Short mmCIF file of C-alpha atoms in Angstrom, two decimals:
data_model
loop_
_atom_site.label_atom_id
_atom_site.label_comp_id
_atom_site.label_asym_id
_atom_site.label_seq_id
_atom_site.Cartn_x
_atom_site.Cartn_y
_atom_site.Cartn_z
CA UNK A 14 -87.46 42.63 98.41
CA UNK A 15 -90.39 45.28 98.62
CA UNK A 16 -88.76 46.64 100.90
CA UNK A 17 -85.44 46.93 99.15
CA UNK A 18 -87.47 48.72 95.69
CA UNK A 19 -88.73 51.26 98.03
CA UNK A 20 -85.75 52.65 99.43
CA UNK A 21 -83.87 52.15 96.32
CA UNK A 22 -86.47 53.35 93.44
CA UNK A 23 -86.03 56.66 93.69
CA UNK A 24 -81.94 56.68 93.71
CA UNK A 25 -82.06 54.27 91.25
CA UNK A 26 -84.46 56.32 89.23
CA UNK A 27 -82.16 59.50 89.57
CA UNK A 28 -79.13 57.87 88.43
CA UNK A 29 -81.06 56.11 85.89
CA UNK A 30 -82.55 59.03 84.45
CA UNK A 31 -78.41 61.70 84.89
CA UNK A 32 -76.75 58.93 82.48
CA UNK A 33 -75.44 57.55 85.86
CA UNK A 34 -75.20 53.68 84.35
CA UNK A 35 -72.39 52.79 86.53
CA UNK A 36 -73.70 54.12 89.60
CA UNK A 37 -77.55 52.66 89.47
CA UNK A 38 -76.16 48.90 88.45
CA UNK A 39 -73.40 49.50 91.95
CA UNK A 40 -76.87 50.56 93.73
CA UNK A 41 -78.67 47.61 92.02
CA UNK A 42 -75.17 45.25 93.33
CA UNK A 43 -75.13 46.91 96.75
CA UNK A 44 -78.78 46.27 97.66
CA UNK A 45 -78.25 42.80 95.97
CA UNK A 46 -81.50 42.86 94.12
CA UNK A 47 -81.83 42.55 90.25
CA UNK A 48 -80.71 38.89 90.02
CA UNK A 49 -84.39 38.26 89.42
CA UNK A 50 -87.93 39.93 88.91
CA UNK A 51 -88.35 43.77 87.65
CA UNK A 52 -85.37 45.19 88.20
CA UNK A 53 -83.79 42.21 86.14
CA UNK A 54 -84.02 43.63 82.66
CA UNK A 55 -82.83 47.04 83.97
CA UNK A 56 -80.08 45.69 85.63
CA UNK A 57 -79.07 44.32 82.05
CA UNK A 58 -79.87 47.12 80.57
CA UNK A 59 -77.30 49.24 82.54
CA UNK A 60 -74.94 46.29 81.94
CA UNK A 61 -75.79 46.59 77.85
CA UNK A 62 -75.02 50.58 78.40
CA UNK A 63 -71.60 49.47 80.13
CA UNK A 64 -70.74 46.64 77.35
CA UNK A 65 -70.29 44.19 80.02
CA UNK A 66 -71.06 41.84 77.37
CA UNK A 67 -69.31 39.05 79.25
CA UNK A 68 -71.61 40.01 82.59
CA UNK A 69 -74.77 39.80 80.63
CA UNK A 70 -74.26 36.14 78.99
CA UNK A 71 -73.29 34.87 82.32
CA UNK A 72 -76.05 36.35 83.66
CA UNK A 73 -78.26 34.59 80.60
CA UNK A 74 -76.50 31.38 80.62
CA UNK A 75 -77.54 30.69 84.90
CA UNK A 76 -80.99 33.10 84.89
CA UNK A 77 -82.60 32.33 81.65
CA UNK A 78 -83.83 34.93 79.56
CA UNK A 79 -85.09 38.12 80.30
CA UNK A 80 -87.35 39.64 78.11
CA UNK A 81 -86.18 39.91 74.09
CA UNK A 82 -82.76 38.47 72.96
CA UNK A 83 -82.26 41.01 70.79
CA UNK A 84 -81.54 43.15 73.16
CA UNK A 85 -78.48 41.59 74.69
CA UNK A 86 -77.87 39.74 71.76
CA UNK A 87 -74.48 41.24 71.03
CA UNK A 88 -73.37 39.49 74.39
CA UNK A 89 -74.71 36.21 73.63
CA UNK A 90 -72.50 36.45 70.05
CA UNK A 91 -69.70 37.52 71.81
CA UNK A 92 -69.74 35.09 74.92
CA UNK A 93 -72.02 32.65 74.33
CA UNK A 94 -72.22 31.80 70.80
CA UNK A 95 -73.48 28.26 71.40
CA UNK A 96 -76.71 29.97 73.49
CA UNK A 97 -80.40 28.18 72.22
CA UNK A 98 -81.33 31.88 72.38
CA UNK A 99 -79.43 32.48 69.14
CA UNK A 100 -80.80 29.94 66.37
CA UNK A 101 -84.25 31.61 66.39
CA UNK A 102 -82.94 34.79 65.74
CA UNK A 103 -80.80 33.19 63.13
CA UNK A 104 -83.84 31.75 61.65
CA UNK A 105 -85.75 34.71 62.01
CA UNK A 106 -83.71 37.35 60.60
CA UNK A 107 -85.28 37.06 57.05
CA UNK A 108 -88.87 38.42 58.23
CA UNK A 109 -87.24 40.91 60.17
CA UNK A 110 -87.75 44.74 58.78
CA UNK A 111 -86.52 47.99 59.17
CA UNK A 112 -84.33 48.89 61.92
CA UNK A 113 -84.85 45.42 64.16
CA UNK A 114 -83.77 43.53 60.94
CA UNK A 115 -80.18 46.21 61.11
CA UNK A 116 -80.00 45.36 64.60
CA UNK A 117 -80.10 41.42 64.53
CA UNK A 118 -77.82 41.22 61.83
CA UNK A 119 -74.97 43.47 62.93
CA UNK A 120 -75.32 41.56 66.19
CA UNK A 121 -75.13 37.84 64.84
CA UNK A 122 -72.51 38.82 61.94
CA UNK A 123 -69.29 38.68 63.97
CA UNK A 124 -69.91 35.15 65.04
CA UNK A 125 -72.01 33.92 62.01
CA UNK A 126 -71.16 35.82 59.07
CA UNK A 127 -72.20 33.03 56.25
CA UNK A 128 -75.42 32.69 57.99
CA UNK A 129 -76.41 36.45 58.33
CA UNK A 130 -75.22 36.58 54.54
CA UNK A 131 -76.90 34.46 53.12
CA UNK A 132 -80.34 35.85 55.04
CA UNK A 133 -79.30 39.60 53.66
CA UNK A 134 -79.26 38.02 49.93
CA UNK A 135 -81.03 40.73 47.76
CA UNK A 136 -80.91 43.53 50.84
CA UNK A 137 -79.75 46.58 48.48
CA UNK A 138 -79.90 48.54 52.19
CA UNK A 139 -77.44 46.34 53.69
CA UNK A 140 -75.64 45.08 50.25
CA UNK A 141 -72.30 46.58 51.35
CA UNK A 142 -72.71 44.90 55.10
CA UNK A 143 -73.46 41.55 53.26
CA UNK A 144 -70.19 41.73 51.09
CA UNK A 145 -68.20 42.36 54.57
CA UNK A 146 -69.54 39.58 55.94
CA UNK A 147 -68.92 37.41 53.15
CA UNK A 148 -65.42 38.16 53.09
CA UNK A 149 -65.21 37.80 56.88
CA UNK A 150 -66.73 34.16 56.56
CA UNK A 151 -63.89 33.29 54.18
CA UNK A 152 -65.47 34.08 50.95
CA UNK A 153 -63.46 36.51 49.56
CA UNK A 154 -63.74 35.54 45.75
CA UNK A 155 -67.78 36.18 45.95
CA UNK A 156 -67.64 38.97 47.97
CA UNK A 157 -65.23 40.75 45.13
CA UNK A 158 -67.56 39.35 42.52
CA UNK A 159 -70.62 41.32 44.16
CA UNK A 160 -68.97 44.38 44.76
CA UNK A 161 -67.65 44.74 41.73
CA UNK A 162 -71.03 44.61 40.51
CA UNK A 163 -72.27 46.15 42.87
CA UNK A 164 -69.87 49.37 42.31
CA UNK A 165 -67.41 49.97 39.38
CA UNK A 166 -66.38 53.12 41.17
CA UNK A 167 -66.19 52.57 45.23
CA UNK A 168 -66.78 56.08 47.75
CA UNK A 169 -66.48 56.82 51.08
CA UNK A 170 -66.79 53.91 53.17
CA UNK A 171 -66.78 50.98 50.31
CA UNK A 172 -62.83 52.54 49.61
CA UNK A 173 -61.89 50.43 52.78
CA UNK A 174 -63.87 47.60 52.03
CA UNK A 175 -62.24 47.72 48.37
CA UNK A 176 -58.96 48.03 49.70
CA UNK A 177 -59.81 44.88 52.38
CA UNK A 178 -60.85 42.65 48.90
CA UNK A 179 -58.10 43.82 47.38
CA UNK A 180 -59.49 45.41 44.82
CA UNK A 181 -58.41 49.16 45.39
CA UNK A 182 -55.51 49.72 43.46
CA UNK A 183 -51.95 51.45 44.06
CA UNK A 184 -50.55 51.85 47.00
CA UNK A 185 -52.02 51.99 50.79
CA UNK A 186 -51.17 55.64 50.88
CA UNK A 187 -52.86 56.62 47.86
CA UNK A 188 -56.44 54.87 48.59
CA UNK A 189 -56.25 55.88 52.13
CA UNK A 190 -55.52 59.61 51.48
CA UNK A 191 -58.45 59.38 48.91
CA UNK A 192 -61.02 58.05 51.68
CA UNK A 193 -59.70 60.75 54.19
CA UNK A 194 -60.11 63.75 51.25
CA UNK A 195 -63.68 62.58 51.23
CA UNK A 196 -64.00 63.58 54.43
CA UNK A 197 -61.78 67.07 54.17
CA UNK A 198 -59.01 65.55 55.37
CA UNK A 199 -55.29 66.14 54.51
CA UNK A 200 -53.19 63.16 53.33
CA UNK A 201 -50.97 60.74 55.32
CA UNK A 202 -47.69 58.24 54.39
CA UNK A 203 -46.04 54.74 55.59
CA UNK A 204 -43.00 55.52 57.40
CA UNK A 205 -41.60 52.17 56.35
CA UNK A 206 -42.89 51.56 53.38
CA UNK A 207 -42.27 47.78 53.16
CA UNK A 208 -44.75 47.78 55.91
CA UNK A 209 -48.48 47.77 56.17
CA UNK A 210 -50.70 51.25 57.09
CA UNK A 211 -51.12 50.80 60.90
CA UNK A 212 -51.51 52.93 63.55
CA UNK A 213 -47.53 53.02 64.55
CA UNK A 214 -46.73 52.93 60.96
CA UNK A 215 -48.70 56.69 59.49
CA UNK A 216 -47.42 60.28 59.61
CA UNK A 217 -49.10 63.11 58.49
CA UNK A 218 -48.94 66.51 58.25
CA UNK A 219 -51.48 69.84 57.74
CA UNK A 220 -51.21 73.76 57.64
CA UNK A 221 -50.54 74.73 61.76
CA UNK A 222 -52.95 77.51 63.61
CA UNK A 223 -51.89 79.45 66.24
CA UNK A 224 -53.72 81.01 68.86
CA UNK A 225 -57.24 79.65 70.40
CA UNK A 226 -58.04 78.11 73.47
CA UNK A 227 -55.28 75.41 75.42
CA UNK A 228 -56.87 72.11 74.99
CA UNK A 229 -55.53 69.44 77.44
CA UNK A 230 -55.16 66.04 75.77
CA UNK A 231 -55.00 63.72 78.82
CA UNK A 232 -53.18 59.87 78.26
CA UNK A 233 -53.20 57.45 80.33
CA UNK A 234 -50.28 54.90 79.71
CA UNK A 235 -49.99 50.95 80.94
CA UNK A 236 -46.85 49.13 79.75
CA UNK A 237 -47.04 51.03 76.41
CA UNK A 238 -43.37 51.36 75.56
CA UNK A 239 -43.97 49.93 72.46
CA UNK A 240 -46.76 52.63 71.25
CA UNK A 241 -46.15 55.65 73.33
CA UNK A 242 -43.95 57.25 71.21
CA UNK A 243 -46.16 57.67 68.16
CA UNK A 244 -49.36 58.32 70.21
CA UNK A 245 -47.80 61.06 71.64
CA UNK A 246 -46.43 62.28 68.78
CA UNK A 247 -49.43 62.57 67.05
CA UNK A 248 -50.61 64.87 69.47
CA UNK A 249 -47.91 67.08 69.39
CA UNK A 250 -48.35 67.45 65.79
CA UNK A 251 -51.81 68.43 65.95
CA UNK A 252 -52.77 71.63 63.59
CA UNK A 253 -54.28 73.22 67.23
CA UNK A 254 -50.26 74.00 68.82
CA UNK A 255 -51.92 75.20 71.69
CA UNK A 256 -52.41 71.87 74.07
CA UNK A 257 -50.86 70.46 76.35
CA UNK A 258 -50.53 66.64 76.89
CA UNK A 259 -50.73 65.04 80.03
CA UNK A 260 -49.40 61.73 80.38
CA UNK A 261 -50.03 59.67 83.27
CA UNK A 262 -48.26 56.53 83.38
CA UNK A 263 -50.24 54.15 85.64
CA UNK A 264 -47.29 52.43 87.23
CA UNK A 265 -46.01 50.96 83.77
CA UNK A 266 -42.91 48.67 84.87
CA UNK A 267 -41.54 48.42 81.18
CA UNK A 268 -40.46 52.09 80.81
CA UNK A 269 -43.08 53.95 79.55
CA UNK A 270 -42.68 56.27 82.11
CA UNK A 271 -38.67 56.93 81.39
CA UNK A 272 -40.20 57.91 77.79
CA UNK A 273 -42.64 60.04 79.25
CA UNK A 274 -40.01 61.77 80.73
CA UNK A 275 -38.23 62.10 77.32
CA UNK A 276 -40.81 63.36 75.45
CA UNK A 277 -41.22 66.45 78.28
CA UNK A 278 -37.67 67.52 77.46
CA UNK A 279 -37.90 67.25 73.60
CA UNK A 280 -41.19 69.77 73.68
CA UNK A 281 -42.45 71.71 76.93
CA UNK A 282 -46.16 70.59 75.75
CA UNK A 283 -45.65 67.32 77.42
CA UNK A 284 -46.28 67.16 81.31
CA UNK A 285 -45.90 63.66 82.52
CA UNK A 286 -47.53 62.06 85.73
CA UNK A 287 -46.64 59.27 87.66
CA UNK A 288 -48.49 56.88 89.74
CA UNK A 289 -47.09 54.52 92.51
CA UNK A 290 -49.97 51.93 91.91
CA UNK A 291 -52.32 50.46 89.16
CA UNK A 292 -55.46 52.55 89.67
CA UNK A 293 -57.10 51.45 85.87
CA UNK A 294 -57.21 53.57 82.61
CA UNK A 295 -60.41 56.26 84.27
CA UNK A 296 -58.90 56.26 87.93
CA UNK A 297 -55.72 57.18 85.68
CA UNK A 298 -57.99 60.05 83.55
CA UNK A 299 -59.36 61.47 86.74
CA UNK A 300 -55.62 62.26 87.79
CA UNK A 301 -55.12 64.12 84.78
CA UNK A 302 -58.40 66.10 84.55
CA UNK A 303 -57.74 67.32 87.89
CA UNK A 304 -54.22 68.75 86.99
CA UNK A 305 -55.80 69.62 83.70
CA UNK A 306 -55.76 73.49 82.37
CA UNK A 307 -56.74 73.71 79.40
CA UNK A 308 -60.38 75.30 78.60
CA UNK A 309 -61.52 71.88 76.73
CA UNK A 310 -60.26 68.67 77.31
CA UNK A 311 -60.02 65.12 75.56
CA UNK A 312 -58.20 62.10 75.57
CA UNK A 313 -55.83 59.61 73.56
CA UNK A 314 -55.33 56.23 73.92
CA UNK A 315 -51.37 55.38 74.19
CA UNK A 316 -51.75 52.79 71.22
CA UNK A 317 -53.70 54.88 68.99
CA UNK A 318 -52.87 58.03 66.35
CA UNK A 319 -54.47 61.05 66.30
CA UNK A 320 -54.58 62.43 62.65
CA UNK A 321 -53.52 66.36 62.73
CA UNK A 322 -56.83 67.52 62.05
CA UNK A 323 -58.29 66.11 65.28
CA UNK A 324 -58.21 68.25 67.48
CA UNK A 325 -58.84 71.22 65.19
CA UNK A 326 -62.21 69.57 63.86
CA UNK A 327 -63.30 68.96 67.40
CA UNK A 328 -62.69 72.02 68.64
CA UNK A 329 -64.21 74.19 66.11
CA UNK A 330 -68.10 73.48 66.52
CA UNK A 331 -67.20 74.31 70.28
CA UNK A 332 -66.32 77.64 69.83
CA UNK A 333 -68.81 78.14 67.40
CA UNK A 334 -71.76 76.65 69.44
CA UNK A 335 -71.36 78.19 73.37
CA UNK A 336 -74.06 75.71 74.14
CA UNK A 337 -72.52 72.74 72.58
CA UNK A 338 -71.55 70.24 75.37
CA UNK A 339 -69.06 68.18 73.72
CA UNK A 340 -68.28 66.54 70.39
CA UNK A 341 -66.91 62.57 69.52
CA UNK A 342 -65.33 62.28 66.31
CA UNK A 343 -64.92 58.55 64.44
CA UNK A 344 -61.84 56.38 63.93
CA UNK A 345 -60.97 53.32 61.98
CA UNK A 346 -59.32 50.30 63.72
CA UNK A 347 -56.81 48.80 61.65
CA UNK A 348 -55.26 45.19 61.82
CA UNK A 349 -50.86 45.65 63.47
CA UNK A 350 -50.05 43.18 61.31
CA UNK A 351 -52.02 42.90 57.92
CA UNK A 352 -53.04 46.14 57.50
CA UNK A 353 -56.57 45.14 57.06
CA UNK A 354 -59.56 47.63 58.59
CA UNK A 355 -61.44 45.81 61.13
CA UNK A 356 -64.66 46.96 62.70
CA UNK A 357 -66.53 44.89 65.29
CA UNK A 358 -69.74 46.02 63.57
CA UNK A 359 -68.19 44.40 60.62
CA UNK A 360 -69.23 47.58 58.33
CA UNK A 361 -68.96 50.02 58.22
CA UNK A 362 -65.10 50.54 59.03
CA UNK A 363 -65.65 54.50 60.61
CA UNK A 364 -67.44 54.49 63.72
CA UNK A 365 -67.65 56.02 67.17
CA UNK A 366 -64.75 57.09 68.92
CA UNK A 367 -65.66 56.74 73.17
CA UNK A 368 -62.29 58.28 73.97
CA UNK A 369 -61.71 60.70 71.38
CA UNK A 370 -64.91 62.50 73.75
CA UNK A 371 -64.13 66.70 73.82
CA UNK A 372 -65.52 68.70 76.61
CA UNK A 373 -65.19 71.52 78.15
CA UNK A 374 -63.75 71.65 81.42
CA UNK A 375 -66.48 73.31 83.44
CA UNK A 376 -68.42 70.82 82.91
CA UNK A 377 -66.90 68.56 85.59
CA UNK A 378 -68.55 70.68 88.43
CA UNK A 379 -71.82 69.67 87.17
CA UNK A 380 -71.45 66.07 85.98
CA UNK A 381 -68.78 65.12 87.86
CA UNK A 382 -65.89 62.76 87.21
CA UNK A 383 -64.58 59.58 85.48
CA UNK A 384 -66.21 56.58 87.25
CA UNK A 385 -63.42 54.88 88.43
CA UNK A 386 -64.35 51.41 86.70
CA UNK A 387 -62.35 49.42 84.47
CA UNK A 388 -64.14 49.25 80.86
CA UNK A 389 -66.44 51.58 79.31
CA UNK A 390 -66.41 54.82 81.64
CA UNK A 391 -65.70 57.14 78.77
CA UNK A 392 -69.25 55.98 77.19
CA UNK A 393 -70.83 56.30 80.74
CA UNK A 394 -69.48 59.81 81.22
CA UNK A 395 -70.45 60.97 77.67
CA UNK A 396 -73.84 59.83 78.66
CA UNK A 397 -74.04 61.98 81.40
CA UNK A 398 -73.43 64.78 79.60
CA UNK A 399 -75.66 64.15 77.13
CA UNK A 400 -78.19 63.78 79.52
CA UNK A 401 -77.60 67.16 81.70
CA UNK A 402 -76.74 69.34 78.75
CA UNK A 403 -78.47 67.48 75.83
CA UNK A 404 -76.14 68.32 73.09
CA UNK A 405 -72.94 66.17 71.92
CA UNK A 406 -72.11 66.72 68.23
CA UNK A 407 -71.04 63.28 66.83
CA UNK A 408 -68.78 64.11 63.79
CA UNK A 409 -68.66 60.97 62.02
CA UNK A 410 -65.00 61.83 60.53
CA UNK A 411 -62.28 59.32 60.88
CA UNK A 412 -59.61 61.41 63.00
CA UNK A 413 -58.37 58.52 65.03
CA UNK A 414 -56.57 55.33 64.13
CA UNK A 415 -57.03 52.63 66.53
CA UNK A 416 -54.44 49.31 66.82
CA UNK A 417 -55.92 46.41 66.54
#
């Protein structure tokens, strides 16, 4: 084992220290050390950074502990909700303060909402989280009762969790549009209006730019027949006109890829990829970013919507900041069939967007590419960048609908 630190440490410490998560836990695999001892909490660490949430209560559930729960107590909610480790911090959460007291309770809420509730009770800081939760734990009637209290006159964020009481009033479109326009953003519609706001049921429409740098929007498509369509479309809508979308259909075997082909003859934009086999959504990414163009470059889920301002917002700070390394915009996930928002951080309903990521295209040569793992590589590459160049501009605007 001393043997193994010492030729590992100061690999592990390099990849460790470039944002290289997936790379130092493969290192940690290879060498087969980590299972126990020092390296232990790092290795769940870099499994925390990954949100192998699954890995990590596994891990918990036949090692034990490792340090403090709280921090890989989103995987023990998630996976192991019956864990001993959880009750104390259930218990505990009252005399918690400041930001360990945020932590704890956005952690336990998914699983335990009554519980984390009724241990916020007279948190004005987290009053709106505590109303979410309550209507989450199947309290509704209490949770309007507080808001409504709470605020006559809801803004920003509260709009969704107003509409999600039902308390907003009028239509979806019209208490929707209003939360966007608090953000600068123009309004949307239903396309059938005797169904719900989703993600395949929006449109919208803003003023068009031309000029500006080609931005390549890469998709990566699985069996998405079903969603591909308006994905796409959304793109090709953007306010930005000059992009170009590629889609690369990871050996779909429902059609996707015959609509693919569609879409490249309605509107020249569109240049679609094939693959013979299942390589996984970044093996799938890396494909595109090497055929890629454009000066900047993002990406779009094929079950998501882009609203028209994305790209535009995005882009802007870019150009305007040379040294600017990339920027992540927010999105709101919203329920296929109910319409209702849904976050897994309970509230708020806007939050990080991993894939939404914007970067420009250079930067490859220094950071390098997509790992080619199955979940979370978008977070692990927009760590690296972060780490060599320092700046990523978060803009915490909801440009991205996400189906739920």
């Amino acid at each position: 084992a001393g043997l193994a630190l010492a030729l590992i440490g100061l690999p592990l410490a390099w990849r460790w220290w470039r944002g290289r998560n997936a790379q130092a836990l493969a290192l940690l695999e290879n060498w087969r050390v980590g299972r126990r001892g020092p390296l232990r909490r790092l290795r769940l660490a870099l499994m925390h950074r990954l949100e192998m949430f699954g890995e990590i209560a596994e891990d918990i559930r036949t090692h034990g502990p490792a340090g403090s729960p709280r921090h890989y107590l989103r995987a023990l909610t998630y996976y192991a909700p019956d864990s001993p480790l959880i009750a104390p911090c259930l218990q505990g959460l009252p005399a918690l303060q400041g930001e360990a007291r945020n932590e704890v309770a956005r952690a336990l809420a998914p699983r335990f909402p009554l519980q984390v509730a009724a241990a916020l009770q007279g948190d004005a800081e987290l009053a709106m989280f505590r109303i979410a939760a309550l209507e989450l734990g199947g309290e509704p009637e209490r949770a309007r009762n507080e808001f409504r209290a709470l605020r006559p006159e809801p803004a920003r964020e509260e709009i969704l969790l107003a509409a999600n009481l039902g308390i907003a009033q009028g239509e979806p479109e019209h208490w929707f549009t209003r939360y966007l326009a608090s953000h600068g953003l123009s309004p949307v519609w239903r396309v059938d209006r005797t169904q719900p706001l989703t993600a395949a049921n929006v449109r919208g429409e803003a003023p068009a730019s031309e000029g500006g740098p080609l931005v390549t929007v890469i998709m990566n498509a699985y069996n998405a027949a079903d969603t591909f369509r308006y994905a796409a479309l959304s793109i090709l809508a953007q306010t930005h006109r000059a992009l170009e979308l590629i889609v690369v259909d990871d050996a779909s075997t429902d059609g996707t890829a015959a609509l693919a082909e569609q879409l490249a003859r309605e509107d020249a934009r569109v240049r679609p990829l094939r693959l013979p086999r299942n390589v996984g959504a970044y093996g799938a990414r890396n494909l595109g970013l090497m055929q890629a163009r454009g000066a900047f470059v993002t990406t779009q889920d094929a079950d998501d919507w882009a609203h028209p301002q994305r790209l535009e917002r995005q882009l802007a700070p870019l150009l305007k900041e040379p040294h600017l390394a990339a920027t992540m915009c927010g999105w709101v996930r919203v329920d296929d069939r109910s319409g209702r928002f849904y976050s897994r951080r309970i509230y708020p309903f806007c939050y990080q967007c991993s894939p939404s990521l914007m970067f420009r295209r250079e930067a490859v040569a220094q950071v390098g590419w997509f790992d080619s793992i199955r979940i979370a590589a978008d977070a692990e590459f927009a760590a690296r960048l972060r780490v060599h160049f320092r700046r990523i501009r978060r803009i915490n605007v909801p440009l991205v609908i996400g189906a739920y």
